[in-house]
Amino acid sequence: GESVGLHLPTLSVQEGDNSIINCAYSNSASDYFIWYKQESGKGPQFIIDIRSNMDKRQGQRVTVLLNKTVKHLSLQIAATQPGDSAVYFCAEKYNNNDMRFGAGTRLTVKP
Amino acid sequence: SQTIHQWPATLVQPVGSPLSLECTVEGTSNPNLYWYRQAAGRGLQLLFYSVGIGQISSEVPQNLSASRPQDRQFILSSKKLLLSDSGFYLCAWSVYTGSNEKLFFGSGTQLSVL
């Protein structure tokens, strides 16, 4: 069936480096995507979203890139900080169906 | 501003006991409400969603049920818990804005069934 997945389950980066978290989706009809950050023992927090009519969107220290040709979504975090350590989920939505989440990538920032 | 409250934060229950988790949303009207479950180290599985009072849709057959007695209240229940019901339960709300629907999550309930 249709699914949202992540290329890497874990990612370790040095403090100050840039992080890139990847996500693959299989439903070409998906038209809305969100990245969430989940710290240990807490609920996911909205980070940034993008619609399928865009290929790039920037926030504060974060950028989401969407490549519809290969059905790929990525989250770039600039100058990664220890507070960025968390699990990051991508989610997709199409039409009025419910949002589907990937399994998540655990980002660890080394001091 | 909108806030979502979910309680309790942690819960340890014996097998066969009942369950009631409550979620309330403030600062918005007629939200869509959701219950998700997250197994350790896994993604989010949608359990129930509601678009209005008394309207509940179930995504997967299971030992759980949901109710929405008031516009901003969503309750997750079970008559008899199973070991497999252990997990991190998340309530979420959204307000459908065009074709962009953002989910906002509560702080979660860690349920351990022993």
PDB file of C-alpha atoms in Angstrom:
ATOM      1  CA  GLY A   1       0.000   0.000   0.000  1.00  0.00           C
ATOM      2  CA  GLU A   2       0.941   3.638   0.018  1.00  0.00           C
ATOM      3  CA  SER A   3       3.433   4.557   2.674  1.00  0.00           C
ATOM      4  CA  VAL A   4       5.771   7.162   3.952  1.00  0.00           C
ATOM      5  CA  GLY A   5       9.234   6.001   4.922  1.00  0.00           C
ATOM      6  CA  LEU A   6      12.629   7.255   5.928  1.00  0.00           C
ATOM      7  CA  HIS A   7      15.983   6.308   4.435  1.00  0.00           C
ATOM      8  CA  LEU A   8      17.904   6.299   7.734  1.00  0.00           C
ATOM      9  CA  PRO A   9      16.612   5.386  11.172  1.00  0.00           C
ATOM     10  CA  THR A  10      19.433   7.216  12.988  1.00  0.00           C
ATOM     11  CA  LEU A  11      21.624  10.192  12.255  1.00  0.00           C
ATOM     12  CA  SER A  12      24.511  11.496  14.325  1.00  0.00           C
ATOM     13  CA  VAL A  13      26.031  14.915  13.639  1.00  0.00           C
ATOM     14  CA  GLN A  14      28.533  17.217  15.249  1.00  0.00           C
ATOM     15  CA  GLU A  15      27.242  20.360  16.908  1.00  0.00           C
ATOM     16  CA  GLY A  16      27.404  23.216  14.439  1.00  0.00           C
ATOM     17  CA  ASP A  17      27.201  21.010  11.359  1.00  0.00           C
ATOM     18  CA  ASN A  18      24.207  20.936   9.059  1.00  0.00           C
ATOM     19  CA  SER A  19      21.816  17.978   9.262  1.00  0.00           C
ATOM     20  CA  ILE A  20      19.816  16.441   6.459  1.00  0.00           C
ATOM     21  CA  ILE A  21      16.992  14.052   7.220  1.00  0.00           C
ATOM     22  CA  ASN A  22      15.415  12.254   4.293  1.00  0.00           C
ATOM     23  CA  CYS A  23      11.991  10.829   3.653  1.00  0.00           C
ATOM     24  CA  ALA A  24      10.554   8.868   0.733  1.00  0.00           C
ATOM     25  CA  TYR A  25       6.875   8.700  -0.070  1.00  0.00           C
ATOM     26  CA  SER A  26       5.150   6.456  -2.530  1.00  0.00           C
ATOM     27  CA  ASN A  27       1.819   8.161  -3.183  1.00  0.00           C
ATOM     28  CA  SER A  28       2.198  10.591  -6.047  1.00  0.00           C
ATOM     29  CA  ALA A  29      -1.216  12.041  -5.163  1.00  0.00           C
ATOM     30  CA  SER A  30       0.032  13.380  -1.816  1.00  0.00           C
ATOM     31  CA  ASP A  31      -0.217  17.147  -1.856  1.00  0.00           C
ATOM     32  CA  TYR A  32       0.784  18.234   1.619  1.00  0.00           C
ATOM     33  CA  PHE A  33       3.764  17.296   3.749  1.00  0.00           C
ATOM     34  CA  ILE A  34       4.797  18.113   7.284  1.00  0.00           C
ATOM     35  CA  TRP A  35       7.894  17.599   9.375  1.00  0.00           C
ATOM     36  CA  TYR A  36       7.478  16.995  13.091  1.00  0.00           C
ATOM     37  CA  LYS A  37      10.025  16.915  15.886  1.00  0.00           C
ATOM     38  CA  GLN A  38       9.468  14.656  18.872  1.00  0.00           C
ATOM     39  CA  GLU A  39      11.584  14.916  21.978  1.00  0.00           C
ATOM     40  CA  SER A  40      11.720  12.005  24.377  1.00  0.00           C
ATOM     41  CA  GLY A  41       8.471  11.493  26.275  1.00  0.00           C
ATOM     42  CA  LYS A  42       6.694  14.344  24.522  1.00  0.00           C
ATOM     43  CA  GLY A  43       4.234  14.742  21.706  1.00  0.00           C
ATOM     44  CA  PRO A  44       5.398  15.645  18.196  1.00  0.00           C
ATOM     45  CA  GLN A  45       5.807  19.338  17.482  1.00  0.00           C
ATOM     46  CA  PHE A  46       5.136  20.926  14.130  1.00  0.00           C
ATOM     47  CA  ILE A  47       8.311  22.199  12.465  1.00  0.00           C
ATOM     48  CA  ILE A  48       7.533  23.100   8.888  1.00  0.00           C
ATOM     49  CA  ASP A  49       5.196  22.142   6.076  1.00  0.00           C
ATOM     50  CA  ILE A  50       5.170  22.281   2.311  1.00  0.00           C
ATOM     51  CA  ARG A  51       2.557  21.855  -0.370  1.00  0.00           C
ATOM     52  CA  SER A  52       3.117  19.901  -3.528  1.00  0.00           C
ATOM     53  CA  ASN A  53       3.074  23.041  -5.681  1.00  0.00           C
ATOM     54  CA  MET A  54       6.332  24.126  -4.032  1.00  0.00           C
ATOM     55  CA  ASP A  55       9.776  22.552  -4.063  1.00  0.00           C
ATOM     56  CA  LYS A  56      11.389  24.483  -1.232  1.00  0.00           C
ATOM     57  CA  ARG A  57      10.317  26.242   1.916  1.00  0.00           C
ATOM     58  CA  GLN A  58      12.451  27.858   4.559  1.00  0.00           C
ATOM     59  CA  GLY A  59      11.899  28.469   8.227  1.00  0.00           C
ATOM     60  CA  GLN A  60      14.137  29.460  11.065  1.00  0.00           C
ATOM     61  CA  ARG A  61      17.273  27.300  10.610  1.00  0.00           C
ATOM     62  CA  VAL A  62      15.204  24.684   8.777  1.00  0.00           C
ATOM     63  CA  THR A  63      14.529  24.107   5.113  1.00  0.00           C
ATOM     64  CA  VAL A  64      12.239  21.530   3.572  1.00  0.00           C
ATOM     65  CA  LEU A  65      12.867  20.344   0.030  1.00  0.00           C
ATOM     66  CA  LEU A  66      10.356  18.437  -2.038  1.00  0.00           C
ATOM     67  CA  ASN A  67      11.278  16.496  -5.152  1.00  0.00           C
ATOM     68  CA  LYS A  68       8.075  15.204  -6.684  1.00  0.00           C
ATOM     69  CA  THR A  69       9.892  13.507  -9.534  1.00  0.00           C
ATOM     70  CA  VAL A  70      11.462  10.976  -7.210  1.00  0.00           C
ATOM     71  CA  LYS A  71       8.911  11.364  -4.396  1.00  0.00           C
ATOM     72  CA  HIS A  72      11.488  12.547  -1.925  1.00  0.00           C
ATOM     73  CA  LEU A  73      11.246  14.963   0.981  1.00  0.00           C
ATOM     74  CA  SER A  74      14.104  16.248   3.090  1.00  0.00           C
ATOM     75  CA  LEU A  75      14.567  18.404   6.157  1.00  0.00           C
ATOM     76  CA  GLN A  76      17.722  20.433   6.451  1.00  0.00           C
ATOM     77  CA  ILE A  77      18.737  21.861   9.798  1.00  0.00           C
ATOM     78  CA  ALA A  78      21.435  24.507   9.735  1.00  0.00           C
ATOM     79  CA  ALA A  79      24.047  24.785  12.485  1.00  0.00           C
ATOM     80  CA  THR A  80      22.623  21.854  14.415  1.00  0.00           C
ATOM     81  CA  GLN A  81      22.437  22.369  18.164  1.00  0.00           C
ATOM     82  CA  PRO A  82      22.141  19.913  21.064  1.00  0.00           C
ATOM     83  CA  GLY A  83      18.515  20.978  21.450  1.00  0.00           C
ATOM     84  CA  ASP A  84      17.829  19.610  17.988  1.00  0.00           C
ATOM     85  CA  SER A  85      18.386  16.069  19.237  1.00  0.00           C
ATOM     86  CA  ALA A  86      15.046  14.316  18.781  1.00  0.00           C
ATOM     87  CA  VAL A  87      13.131  11.987  16.511  1.00  0.00           C
ATOM     88  CA  TYR A  88      11.969  13.618  13.307  1.00  0.00           C
ATOM     89  CA  PHE A  89       8.883  12.404  11.449  1.00  0.00           C
ATOM     90  CA  CYS A  90       7.699  13.237   8.012  1.00  0.00           C
ATOM     91  CA  ALA A  91       4.004  12.990   7.268  1.00  0.00           C
ATOM     92  CA  GLU A  92       1.976  13.094   4.093  1.00  0.00           C
ATOM     93  CA  LYS A  93      -1.601  13.940   3.369  1.00  0.00           C
ATOM     94  CA  TYR A  94      -3.686  13.623   0.240  1.00  0.00           C
ATOM     95  CA  ASN A  95      -7.200  14.799  -0.430  1.00  0.00           C
ATOM     96  CA  ASN A  96      -9.301  14.570   2.709  1.00  0.00           C
ATOM     97  CA  ASN A  97      -7.665  11.420   3.939  1.00  0.00           C
ATOM     98  CA  ASP A  98      -5.919  11.261   7.241  1.00  0.00           C
ATOM     99  CA  MET A  99      -2.284  12.113   7.694  1.00  0.00           C
ATOM    100  CA  ARG A 100       0.211   9.268   7.418  1.00  0.00           C
ATOM    101  CA  PHE A 101       3.465   9.279   9.344  1.00  0.00           C
ATOM    102  CA  GLY A 102       6.800   7.673   8.672  1.00  0.00           C
ATOM    103  CA  ALA A 103       8.682   5.644  11.258  1.00  0.00           C
ATOM    104  CA  GLY A 104      10.975   8.532  12.204  1.00  0.00           C
ATOM    105  CA  THR A 105      14.697   9.307  12.239  1.00  0.00           C
ATOM    106  CA  ARG A 106      16.549   9.789  15.483  1.00  0.00           C
ATOM    107  CA  LEU A 107      18.924  12.739  15.301  1.00  0.00           C
ATOM    108  CA  THR A 108      21.741  12.845  17.843  1.00  0.00           C
ATOM    109  CA  VAL A 109      23.882  15.950  18.117  1.00  0.00           C
ATOM    110  CA  LYS A 110      27.371  15.413  19.518  1.00  0.00           C
ATOM    111  CA  PRO A 111      28.981  18.317  21.415  1.00  0.00           C
TER     112      PRO A 111
ATOM    113  CA  SER B   1      -4.273  30.648  21.644  1.00  0.00           C
ATOM    114  CA  GLN B   2      -5.174  27.014  21.342  1.00  0.00           C
ATOM    115  CA  THR B   3      -3.997  24.436  23.847  1.00  0.00           C
ATOM    116  CA  ILE B   4      -4.476  20.729  24.189  1.00  0.00           C
ATOM    117  CA  HIS B   5      -4.480  18.886  27.482  1.00  0.00           C
ATOM    118  CA  GLN B   6      -3.989  15.180  27.822  1.00  0.00           C
ATOM    119  CA  TRP B   7      -3.876  13.154  31.020  1.00  0.00           C
ATOM    120  CA  PRO B   8      -2.555  11.256  32.785  1.00  0.00           C
ATOM    121  CA  ALA B   9       1.051  11.515  31.648  1.00  0.00           C
ATOM    122  CA  THR B  10       1.872   7.984  32.743  1.00  0.00           C
ATOM    123  CA  LEU B  11      -0.298   5.047  33.669  1.00  0.00           C
ATOM    124  CA  VAL B  12       0.426   1.513  34.815  1.00  0.00           C
ATOM    125  CA  GLN B  13      -2.518  -0.834  34.622  1.00  0.00           C
ATOM    126  CA  PRO B  14      -2.954  -4.592  35.127  1.00  0.00           C
ATOM    127  CA  VAL B  15      -4.153  -6.794  32.299  1.00  0.00           C
ATOM    128  CA  GLY B  16      -7.937  -6.958  32.230  1.00  0.00           C
ATOM    129  CA  SER B  17      -8.470  -3.596  33.905  1.00  0.00           C
ATOM    130  CA  PRO B  18     -10.431  -0.758  32.262  1.00  0.00           C
ATOM    131  CA  LEU B  19      -8.890   2.332  30.696  1.00  0.00           C
ATOM    132  CA  SER B  20      -9.959   5.917  30.292  1.00  0.00           C
ATOM    133  CA  LEU B  21      -7.681   8.553  28.789  1.00  0.00           C
ATOM    134  CA  GLU B  22      -8.986  12.063  28.393  1.00  0.00           C
ATOM    135  CA  CYS B  23      -8.078  14.853  26.046  1.00  0.00           C
ATOM    136  CA  THR B  24      -9.449  18.372  25.913  1.00  0.00           C
ATOM    137  CA  VAL B  25      -8.775  21.247  23.568  1.00  0.00           C
ATOM    138  CA  GLU B  26      -9.142  24.916  24.421  1.00  0.00           C
ATOM    139  CA  GLY B  27      -9.263  27.984  22.268  1.00  0.00           C
ATOM    140  CA  THR B  28     -10.900  26.510  19.189  1.00  0.00           C
ATOM    141  CA  SER B  29     -14.324  25.353  18.081  1.00  0.00           C
ATOM    142  CA  ASN B  30     -15.350  22.200  16.246  1.00  0.00           C
ATOM    143  CA  PRO B  31     -11.836  20.804  15.903  1.00  0.00           C
ATOM    144  CA  ASN B  32     -11.033  17.481  14.317  1.00  0.00           C
ATOM    145  CA  LEU B  33      -9.749  15.231  17.096  1.00  0.00           C
ATOM    146  CA  TYR B  34      -7.466  12.230  16.854  1.00  0.00           C
ATOM    147  CA  TRP B  35      -6.056   9.418  18.961  1.00  0.00           C
ATOM    148  CA  TYR B  36      -2.728   7.950  17.880  1.00  0.00           C
ATOM    149  CA  ARG B  37      -0.640   5.182  19.393  1.00  0.00           C
ATOM    150  CA  GLN B  38       3.117   5.031  19.180  1.00  0.00           C
ATOM    151  CA  ALA B  39       4.975   1.835  20.004  1.00  0.00           C
ATOM    152  CA  ALA B  40       8.517   2.260  21.354  1.00  0.00           C
ATOM    153  CA  GLY B  41      10.835   3.473  18.575  1.00  0.00           C
ATOM    154  CA  ARG B  42       8.075   3.361  16.009  1.00  0.00           C
ATOM    155  CA  GLY B  43       5.901   5.734  14.048  1.00  0.00           C
ATOM    156  CA  LEU B  44       2.395   6.920  14.788  1.00  0.00           C
ATOM    157  CA  GLN B  45      -0.598   4.695  14.210  1.00  0.00           C
ATOM    158  CA  LEU B  46      -3.958   6.399  13.853  1.00  0.00           C
ATOM    159  CA  LEU B  47      -6.557   4.771  16.092  1.00  0.00           C
ATOM    160  CA  PHE B  48      -9.605   7.050  15.969  1.00  0.00           C
ATOM    161  CA  TYR B  49     -10.621  10.387  14.609  1.00  0.00           C
ATOM    162  CA  SER B  50     -13.668  12.562  15.099  1.00  0.00           C
ATOM    163  CA  VAL B  51     -15.017  15.441  13.065  1.00  0.00           C
ATOM    164  CA  GLY B  52     -17.775  16.316  15.520  1.00  0.00           C
ATOM    165  CA  ILE B  53     -19.668  15.399  18.676  1.00  0.00           C
ATOM    166  CA  GLY B  54     -20.666  11.755  18.644  1.00  0.00           C
ATOM    167  CA  GLN B  55     -18.884  11.138  15.333  1.00  0.00           C
ATOM    168  CA  ILE B  56     -16.116   8.573  15.670  1.00  0.00           C
ATOM    169  CA  SER B  57     -14.223   6.798  12.929  1.00  0.00           C
ATOM    170  CA  SER B  58     -12.001   3.839  13.707  1.00  0.00           C
ATOM    171  CA  GLU B  59      -8.940   3.094  11.654  1.00  0.00           C
ATOM    172  CA  VAL B  60      -8.055  -0.342  12.949  1.00  0.00           C
ATOM    173  CA  PRO B  61      -9.995  -3.079  14.722  1.00  0.00           C
ATOM    174  CA  GLN B  62      -8.827  -3.251  18.293  1.00  0.00           C
ATOM    175  CA  ASN B  63      -9.570  -3.536  21.951  1.00  0.00           C
ATOM    176  CA  LEU B  64     -10.118   0.197  22.309  1.00  0.00           C
ATOM    177  CA  SER B  65     -12.994   2.588  21.768  1.00  0.00           C
ATOM    178  CA  ALA B  66     -13.338   6.349  21.611  1.00  0.00           C
ATOM    179  CA  SER B  67     -16.048   8.825  22.454  1.00  0.00           C
ATOM    180  CA  ARG B  68     -16.597  12.528  21.974  1.00  0.00           C
ATOM    181  CA  PRO B  69     -19.222  13.663  24.464  1.00  0.00           C
ATOM    182  CA  GLN B  70     -18.442  17.355  23.994  1.00  0.00           C
ATOM    183  CA  ASP B  71     -17.041  19.443  21.165  1.00  0.00           C
ATOM    184  CA  ARG B  72     -13.591  19.760  22.700  1.00  0.00           C
ATOM    185  CA  GLN B  73     -13.371  16.494  24.614  1.00  0.00           C
ATOM    186  CA  PHE B  74     -12.114  13.192  23.289  1.00  0.00           C
ATOM    187  CA  ILE B  75     -11.892  10.037  25.398  1.00  0.00           C
ATOM    188  CA  LEU B  76     -10.066   6.793  24.708  1.00  0.00           C
ATOM    189  CA  SER B  77     -11.382   3.756  26.569  1.00  0.00           C
ATOM    190  CA  SER B  78     -11.071   0.060  27.013  1.00  0.00           C
ATOM    191  CA  LYS B  79     -13.170  -2.361  29.034  1.00  0.00           C
ATOM    192  CA  LYS B  80     -10.327  -4.852  29.467  1.00  0.00           C
ATOM    193  CA  LEU B  81      -6.721  -3.975  28.709  1.00  0.00           C
ATOM    194  CA  LEU B  82      -4.388  -6.380  26.933  1.00  0.00           C
ATOM    195  CA  LEU B  83      -0.608  -6.500  27.167  1.00  0.00           C
ATOM    196  CA  SER B  84      -0.470  -5.369  23.549  1.00  0.00           C
ATOM    197  CA  ASP B  85      -2.260  -2.132  24.476  1.00  0.00           C
ATOM    198  CA  SER B  86       0.947  -0.808  26.035  1.00  0.00           C
ATOM    199  CA  GLY B  87       2.328   2.211  24.243  1.00  0.00           C
ATOM    200  CA  PHE B  88       2.493   5.958  24.041  1.00  0.00           C
ATOM    201  CA  TYR B  89      -0.925   7.441  23.304  1.00  0.00           C
ATOM    202  CA  LEU B  90      -1.212  10.814  21.696  1.00  0.00           C
ATOM    203  CA  CYS B  91      -4.222  13.021  21.278  1.00  0.00           C
ATOM    204  CA  ALA B  92      -4.174  15.588  18.490  1.00  0.00           C
ATOM    205  CA  TRP B  93      -6.404  18.263  17.057  1.00  0.00           C
ATOM    206  CA  SER B  94      -6.650  20.120  13.813  1.00  0.00           C
ATOM    207  CA  VAL B  95      -8.698  22.771  12.139  1.00  0.00           C
ATOM    208  CA  TYR B  96      -9.099  22.061   8.495  1.00  0.00           C
ATOM    209  CA  THR B  97      -7.827  25.069   6.599  1.00  0.00           C
ATOM    210  CA  GLY B  98      -8.352  24.510   2.909  1.00  0.00           C
ATOM    211  CA  SER B  99      -6.276  21.537   1.864  1.00  0.00           C
ATOM    212  CA  ASN B 100      -3.663  22.175   4.544  1.00  0.00           C
ATOM    213  CA  GLU B 101      -4.380  20.348   7.734  1.00  0.00           C
ATOM    214  CA  LYS B 102      -1.860  20.679  10.536  1.00  0.00           C
ATOM    215  CA  LEU B 103      -2.068  18.353  13.497  1.00  0.00           C
ATOM    216  CA  PHE B 104      -1.199  19.651  16.936  1.00  0.00           C
ATOM    217  CA  PHE B 105      -0.374  17.032  19.518  1.00  0.00           C
ATOM    218  CA  GLY B 106      -0.816  16.714  23.234  1.00  0.00           C
ATOM    219  CA  SER B 107       2.008  15.684  25.531  1.00  0.00           C
ATOM    220  CA  GLY B 108       1.063  12.020  25.439  1.00  0.00           C
ATOM    221  CA  THR B 109       0.232   9.254  27.911  1.00  0.00           C
ATOM    222  CA  GLN B 110       2.696   6.436  28.468  1.00  0.00           C
ATOM    223  CA  LEU B 111       0.582   3.359  29.181  1.00  0.00           C
ATOM    224  CA  SER B 112       2.160   0.214  30.563  1.00  0.00           C
ATOM    225  CA  VAL B 113      -0.058  -2.835  30.841  1.00  0.00           C
ATOM    226  CA  LEU B 114       1.441  -5.466  33.134  1.00  0.00           C
TER     227      LEU B 114
END
